Amino acid sequence: SGIFTFPSTGYYLITFNSTYSGTRDDGYITSRIDVTPDNSTYTTVSETQTNNGAGAGENAGAYGQCQFIFDVTSTSTHKCRFQYTSLSSGTTINGSTTINMTNMIFTRLGDT
């Protein structure tokens, strides 16, 4: 479903790393972290804009990272999701079966 839950309560550092490649059609690509404290209403809490150039016909790459510290007080209602905007048909979100190219990292920092 693309919705991520947490195994226990606490403070979590959420990191979203994303890489792109394409034909330089997009200009700005936005990656973002959305969270909900009520299992319903999502709010964008962190985003990054990346520029993969302008024009067409050339391959270009881009990297973006955004982070957020989320105070998870309930594992049943506090959730997160990751979104992209402004992707043209010439741009690809990079992935691999052997290395991390686009990834999400959840680091529990401590008790809430």
Short mmCIF file of N, CA and C in Angstrom, two decimals:
data_model
loop_
_atom_site.label_atom_id
_atom_site.label_comp_id
_atom_site.label_asym_id
_atom_site.label_seq_id
_atom_site.Cartn_x
_atom_site.Cartn_y
_atom_site.Cartn_z
N SER A 1 0.82 -1.21 0.00
CA SER A 1 0.00 0.00 0.00
C SER A 1 0.86 1.26 0.00
N GLY A 2 2.15 1.12 0.29
CA GLY A 2 3.01 2.29 0.36
C GLY A 2 2.95 3.02 1.67
N ILE A 3 2.21 2.50 2.63
CA ILE A 3 2.11 3.09 3.96
C ILE A 3 3.02 2.30 4.90
N PHE A 4 3.89 3.01 5.61
CA PHE A 4 4.84 2.38 6.51
C PHE A 4 4.39 2.55 7.95
N THR A 5 4.49 1.48 8.72
CA THR A 5 4.14 1.50 10.14
C THR A 5 5.41 1.32 10.97
N PHE A 6 5.29 1.51 12.26
CA PHE A 6 6.44 1.45 13.15
C PHE A 6 6.26 0.28 14.13
N PRO A 7 7.36 -0.43 14.44
CA PRO A 7 7.25 -1.62 15.29
C PRO A 7 7.05 -1.30 16.77
N SER A 8 7.46 -0.09 17.19
CA SER A 8 7.31 0.31 18.59
C SER A 8 7.27 1.84 18.65
N THR A 9 6.80 2.35 19.78
CA THR A 9 6.77 3.80 19.95
C THR A 9 8.18 4.33 20.15
N GLY A 10 8.34 5.64 20.00
CA GLY A 10 9.64 6.28 20.19
C GLY A 10 9.86 7.37 19.16
N TYR A 11 11.01 7.99 19.25
CA TYR A 11 11.42 9.00 18.27
C TYR A 11 12.17 8.29 17.14
N TYR A 12 11.76 8.54 15.91
CA TYR A 12 12.37 7.94 14.74
C TYR A 12 12.90 9.01 13.80
N LEU A 13 14.12 8.82 13.35
CA LEU A 13 14.68 9.63 12.27
C LEU A 13 14.34 8.90 10.98
N ILE A 14 13.54 9.56 10.13
CA ILE A 14 13.16 8.99 8.83
C ILE A 14 14.00 9.69 7.78
N THR A 15 14.72 8.92 6.98
CA THR A 15 15.56 9.46 5.91
C THR A 15 15.09 8.87 4.59
N PHE A 16 14.89 9.75 3.61
CA PHE A 16 14.45 9.34 2.27
C PHE A 16 15.52 9.78 1.28
N ASN A 17 16.25 8.81 0.72
CA ASN A 17 17.28 9.06 -0.29
C ASN A 17 16.73 8.61 -1.64
N SER A 18 16.85 9.46 -2.65
CA SER A 18 16.35 9.08 -3.96
C SER A 18 17.29 9.56 -5.06
N THR A 19 17.45 8.70 -6.06
CA THR A 19 18.25 9.05 -7.23
C THR A 19 17.38 8.92 -8.47
N TYR A 20 17.68 9.73 -9.46
CA TYR A 20 16.90 9.79 -10.68
C TYR A 20 17.84 9.82 -11.88
N SER A 21 17.34 9.38 -12.99
CA SER A 21 18.04 9.56 -14.25
C SER A 21 16.99 9.79 -15.33
N GLY A 22 17.40 10.43 -16.40
CA GLY A 22 16.45 10.70 -17.45
C GLY A 22 17.02 11.57 -18.55
N THR A 23 16.12 12.14 -19.30
CA THR A 23 16.50 12.92 -20.47
C THR A 23 16.47 14.42 -20.21
N ARG A 24 16.59 14.81 -18.98
CA ARG A 24 16.66 16.22 -18.58
C ARG A 24 15.40 17.00 -18.94
N ASP A 25 14.27 16.37 -18.80
CA ASP A 25 13.01 17.04 -19.12
C ASP A 25 12.32 17.65 -17.90
N ASP A 26 12.67 17.24 -16.72
CA ASP A 26 11.90 17.61 -15.54
C ASP A 26 12.20 18.97 -14.96
N GLY A 27 13.44 19.41 -15.00
CA GLY A 27 13.77 20.61 -14.23
C GLY A 27 13.83 20.23 -12.76
N TYR A 28 12.78 20.53 -12.00
CA TYR A 28 12.76 20.21 -10.57
C TYR A 28 11.93 18.97 -10.29
N ILE A 29 12.49 18.07 -9.49
CA ILE A 29 11.81 16.87 -9.03
C ILE A 29 11.69 17.00 -7.52
N THR A 30 10.52 16.77 -6.98
CA THR A 30 10.29 16.89 -5.54
C THR A 30 10.08 15.52 -4.94
N SER A 31 10.83 15.22 -3.88
CA SER A 31 10.64 14.01 -3.08
C SER A 31 10.19 14.48 -1.70
N ARG A 32 9.26 13.74 -1.09
CA ARG A 32 8.78 14.22 0.21
C ARG A 32 8.39 13.08 1.13
N ILE A 33 8.40 13.41 2.43
CA ILE A 33 7.94 12.52 3.48
C ILE A 33 6.63 13.08 4.00
N ASP A 34 5.60 12.23 4.04
CA ASP A 34 4.30 12.58 4.61
C ASP A 34 4.07 11.71 5.83
N VAL A 35 3.50 12.28 6.91
CA VAL A 35 3.18 11.50 8.11
C VAL A 35 1.74 11.77 8.53
N THR A 36 1.21 10.82 9.30
CA THR A 36 -0.10 10.98 9.92
C THR A 36 -0.03 10.56 11.38
N PRO A 37 -0.61 11.36 12.28
CA PRO A 37 -0.70 10.94 13.68
C PRO A 37 -2.04 10.27 14.00
N ASP A 38 -2.97 10.25 13.00
CA ASP A 38 -4.32 9.75 13.26
C ASP A 38 -4.76 8.67 12.27
N ASN A 39 -3.82 8.10 11.50
CA ASN A 39 -4.10 7.06 10.52
C ASN A 39 -5.07 7.52 9.43
N SER A 40 -5.11 8.84 9.20
CA SER A 40 -6.05 9.35 8.22
C SER A 40 -5.51 10.54 7.45
N THR A 41 -5.21 11.61 8.14
CA THR A 41 -4.80 12.87 7.52
C THR A 41 -3.28 12.94 7.43
N TYR A 42 -2.75 12.97 6.19
CA TYR A 42 -1.31 13.04 5.98
C TYR A 42 -0.87 14.49 5.76
N THR A 43 0.27 14.83 6.32
CA THR A 43 0.87 16.14 6.17
C THR A 43 2.29 15.98 5.67
N THR A 44 2.69 16.80 4.69
CA THR A 44 4.08 16.80 4.24
C THR A 44 4.92 17.49 5.30
N VAL A 45 5.93 16.78 5.80
CA VAL A 45 6.77 17.31 6.87
C VAL A 45 8.20 17.58 6.43
N SER A 46 8.60 17.03 5.29
CA SER A 46 9.95 17.27 4.77
C SER A 46 9.94 17.00 3.28
N GLU A 47 10.66 17.85 2.54
CA GLU A 47 10.78 17.63 1.10
C GLU A 47 12.07 18.20 0.58
N THR A 48 12.49 17.69 -0.55
CA THR A 48 13.66 18.20 -1.22
C THR A 48 13.34 18.37 -2.69
N GLN A 49 13.91 19.40 -3.29
CA GLN A 49 13.77 19.60 -4.73
C GLN A 49 15.13 19.40 -5.37
N THR A 50 15.14 18.63 -6.44
CA THR A 50 16.36 18.30 -7.16
C THR A 50 16.19 18.73 -8.60
N ASN A 51 17.25 19.24 -9.19
CA ASN A 51 17.19 19.69 -10.58
C ASN A 51 18.03 18.76 -11.43
N ASN A 52 17.39 18.15 -12.44
CA ASN A 52 18.16 17.29 -13.34
C ASN A 52 18.40 17.96 -14.69
N GLY A 53 18.38 19.28 -14.70
CA GLY A 53 18.74 20.03 -15.90
C GLY A 53 17.53 20.45 -16.72
N ALA A 54 17.80 21.05 -17.83
CA ALA A 54 16.73 21.51 -18.73
C ALA A 54 17.10 21.13 -20.15
N GLY A 55 16.11 20.93 -20.98
CA GLY A 55 16.36 20.51 -22.36
C GLY A 55 16.09 19.04 -22.53
N ALA A 56 16.25 18.56 -23.73
CA ALA A 56 15.94 17.16 -24.00
C ALA A 56 17.10 16.51 -24.75
N GLY A 57 17.11 15.20 -24.77
CA GLY A 57 18.06 14.47 -25.57
C GLY A 57 19.35 14.11 -24.88
N GLU A 58 19.59 14.58 -23.66
CA GLU A 58 20.81 14.23 -22.94
C GLU A 58 20.43 13.50 -21.66
N ASN A 59 21.24 12.54 -21.28
CA ASN A 59 21.01 11.86 -20.01
C ASN A 59 21.54 12.72 -18.88
N ALA A 60 20.78 12.74 -17.79
CA ALA A 60 21.17 13.52 -16.62
C ALA A 60 20.78 12.74 -15.38
N GLY A 61 21.49 12.98 -14.30
CA GLY A 61 21.19 12.33 -13.04
C GLY A 61 20.95 13.35 -11.95
N ALA A 62 20.29 12.92 -10.90
CA ALA A 62 20.02 13.81 -9.77
C ALA A 62 19.89 12.96 -8.51
N TYR A 63 20.11 13.60 -7.35
CA TYR A 63 20.02 12.95 -6.05
C TYR A 63 19.29 13.89 -5.11
N GLY A 64 18.42 13.35 -4.27
CA GLY A 64 17.75 14.15 -3.26
C GLY A 64 17.67 13.40 -1.95
N GLN A 65 17.70 14.16 -0.84
CA GLN A 65 17.55 13.56 0.48
C GLN A 65 16.70 14.48 1.34
N CYS A 66 15.74 13.89 2.05
CA CYS A 66 15.02 14.66 3.06
C CYS A 66 14.91 13.79 4.31
N GLN A 67 14.77 14.47 5.46
CA GLN A 67 14.74 13.79 6.75
C GLN A 67 13.68 14.42 7.65
N PHE A 68 13.22 13.63 8.62
CA PHE A 68 12.26 14.12 9.59
C PHE A 68 12.36 13.28 10.85
N ILE A 69 12.28 13.92 12.02
CA ILE A 69 12.21 13.20 13.29
C ILE A 69 10.74 13.14 13.69
N PHE A 70 10.22 11.92 13.82
CA PHE A 70 8.80 11.68 14.06
C PHE A 70 8.63 11.07 15.45
N ASP A 71 7.81 11.72 16.28
CA ASP A 71 7.50 11.23 17.62
C ASP A 71 6.32 10.27 17.51
N VAL A 72 6.60 8.98 17.48
CA VAL A 72 5.58 7.96 17.33
C VAL A 72 5.08 7.57 18.72
N THR A 73 3.88 8.03 19.05
CA THR A 73 3.29 7.71 20.36
C THR A 73 2.28 6.57 20.27
N SER A 74 1.91 6.16 19.05
CA SER A 74 1.00 5.04 18.85
C SER A 74 1.38 4.31 17.56
N THR A 75 1.63 3.02 17.66
CA THR A 75 1.99 2.26 16.46
C THR A 75 0.79 1.98 15.56
N SER A 76 -0.43 2.15 16.06
CA SER A 76 -1.61 1.89 15.24
C SER A 76 -2.06 3.12 14.45
N THR A 77 -1.68 4.32 14.89
CA THR A 77 -2.14 5.54 14.20
C THR A 77 -1.04 6.35 13.55
N HIS A 78 0.19 6.27 14.03
CA HIS A 78 1.30 7.05 13.49
C HIS A 78 1.97 6.28 12.35
N LYS A 79 1.87 6.82 11.13
CA LYS A 79 2.38 6.15 9.95
C LYS A 79 3.04 7.16 9.01
N CYS A 80 3.75 6.65 8.00
CA CYS A 80 4.35 7.56 7.03
C CYS A 80 4.27 6.97 5.63
N ARG A 81 4.46 7.85 4.65
CA ARG A 81 4.51 7.45 3.25
C ARG A 81 5.49 8.37 2.53
N PHE A 82 5.88 7.97 1.34
CA PHE A 82 6.85 8.72 0.55
C PHE A 82 6.24 9.05 -0.80
N GLN A 83 6.46 10.27 -1.26
CA GLN A 83 5.83 10.75 -2.49
C GLN A 83 6.87 11.38 -3.42
N TYR A 84 6.57 11.34 -4.71
CA TYR A 84 7.33 12.05 -5.73
C TYR A 84 6.37 12.95 -6.49
N THR A 85 6.86 14.07 -6.95
CA THR A 85 6.07 14.92 -7.83
C THR A 85 6.95 15.38 -8.98
N SER A 86 6.34 15.85 -10.03
CA SER A 86 7.03 16.45 -11.18
C SER A 86 7.89 15.48 -11.96
N LEU A 87 7.49 14.24 -12.06
CA LEU A 87 8.24 13.28 -12.87
C LEU A 87 7.66 13.26 -14.28
N SER A 88 8.48 13.58 -15.26
CA SER A 88 8.02 13.50 -16.65
C SER A 88 8.21 12.07 -17.14
N SER A 89 7.73 11.81 -18.35
CA SER A 89 7.85 10.46 -18.90
C SER A 89 9.30 10.09 -19.18
N GLY A 90 10.20 11.06 -19.24
CA GLY A 90 11.60 10.76 -19.52
C GLY A 90 12.45 10.53 -18.29
N THR A 91 11.87 10.61 -17.10
CA THR A 91 12.64 10.48 -15.87
C THR A 91 12.29 9.19 -15.14
N THR A 92 13.32 8.53 -14.62
CA THR A 92 13.17 7.27 -13.90
C THR A 92 13.69 7.41 -12.49
N ILE A 93 12.96 6.85 -11.53
CA ILE A 93 13.46 6.71 -10.16
C ILE A 93 14.34 5.48 -10.17
N ASN A 94 15.60 5.63 -9.82
CA ASN A 94 16.55 4.53 -9.93
C ASN A 94 16.37 3.50 -8.81
N GLY A 95 16.56 2.26 -9.17
CA GLY A 95 16.52 1.16 -8.22
C GLY A 95 17.47 0.07 -8.68
N SER A 96 17.78 -0.84 -7.79
CA SER A 96 18.71 -1.91 -8.10
C SER A 96 18.44 -3.09 -7.17
N THR A 97 18.75 -4.28 -7.63
CA THR A 97 18.63 -5.47 -6.78
C THR A 97 19.92 -5.74 -6.01
N THR A 98 21.00 -4.99 -6.32
CA THR A 98 22.28 -5.28 -5.68
C THR A 98 22.83 -4.13 -4.84
N ILE A 99 22.41 -2.88 -5.08
CA ILE A 99 22.90 -1.74 -4.29
C ILE A 99 21.75 -0.81 -3.95
N ASN A 100 21.92 -0.02 -2.88
CA ASN A 100 20.92 0.98 -2.51
C ASN A 100 21.07 2.21 -3.40
N MET A 101 20.05 2.48 -4.19
CA MET A 101 20.04 3.68 -5.03
C MET A 101 18.95 4.64 -4.56
N THR A 102 17.78 4.11 -4.29
CA THR A 102 16.68 4.86 -3.71
C THR A 102 16.22 4.06 -2.50
N ASN A 103 16.19 4.70 -1.32
CA ASN A 103 15.89 3.94 -0.12
C ASN A 103 15.30 4.83 0.97
N MET A 104 14.69 4.17 1.92
CA MET A 104 14.15 4.81 3.10
C MET A 104 14.82 4.16 4.31
N ILE A 105 15.28 4.98 5.24
CA ILE A 105 15.95 4.47 6.43
C ILE A 105 15.19 4.96 7.66
N PHE A 106 14.87 4.03 8.55
CA PHE A 106 14.18 4.35 9.80
C PHE A 106 15.15 4.06 10.95
N THR A 107 15.51 5.08 11.71
CA THR A 107 16.43 4.92 12.83
C THR A 107 15.70 5.32 14.11
N ARG A 108 15.54 4.37 15.02
CA ARG A 108 14.89 4.69 16.29
C ARG A 108 15.92 5.38 17.18
N LEU A 109 15.58 6.60 17.61
CA LEU A 109 16.52 7.42 18.39
C LEU A 109 16.36 7.22 19.89
N GLY A 110 15.17 6.88 20.34
CA GLY A 110 14.96 6.70 21.77
C GLY A 110 13.48 6.68 22.10
N ASP A 111 13.21 6.59 23.39
CA ASP A 111 11.82 6.54 23.88
C ASP A 111 11.14 7.89 23.73
N THR A 112 9.83 7.82 23.55
CA THR A 112 9.03 9.04 23.45
C THR A 112 8.66 9.54 24.84
#
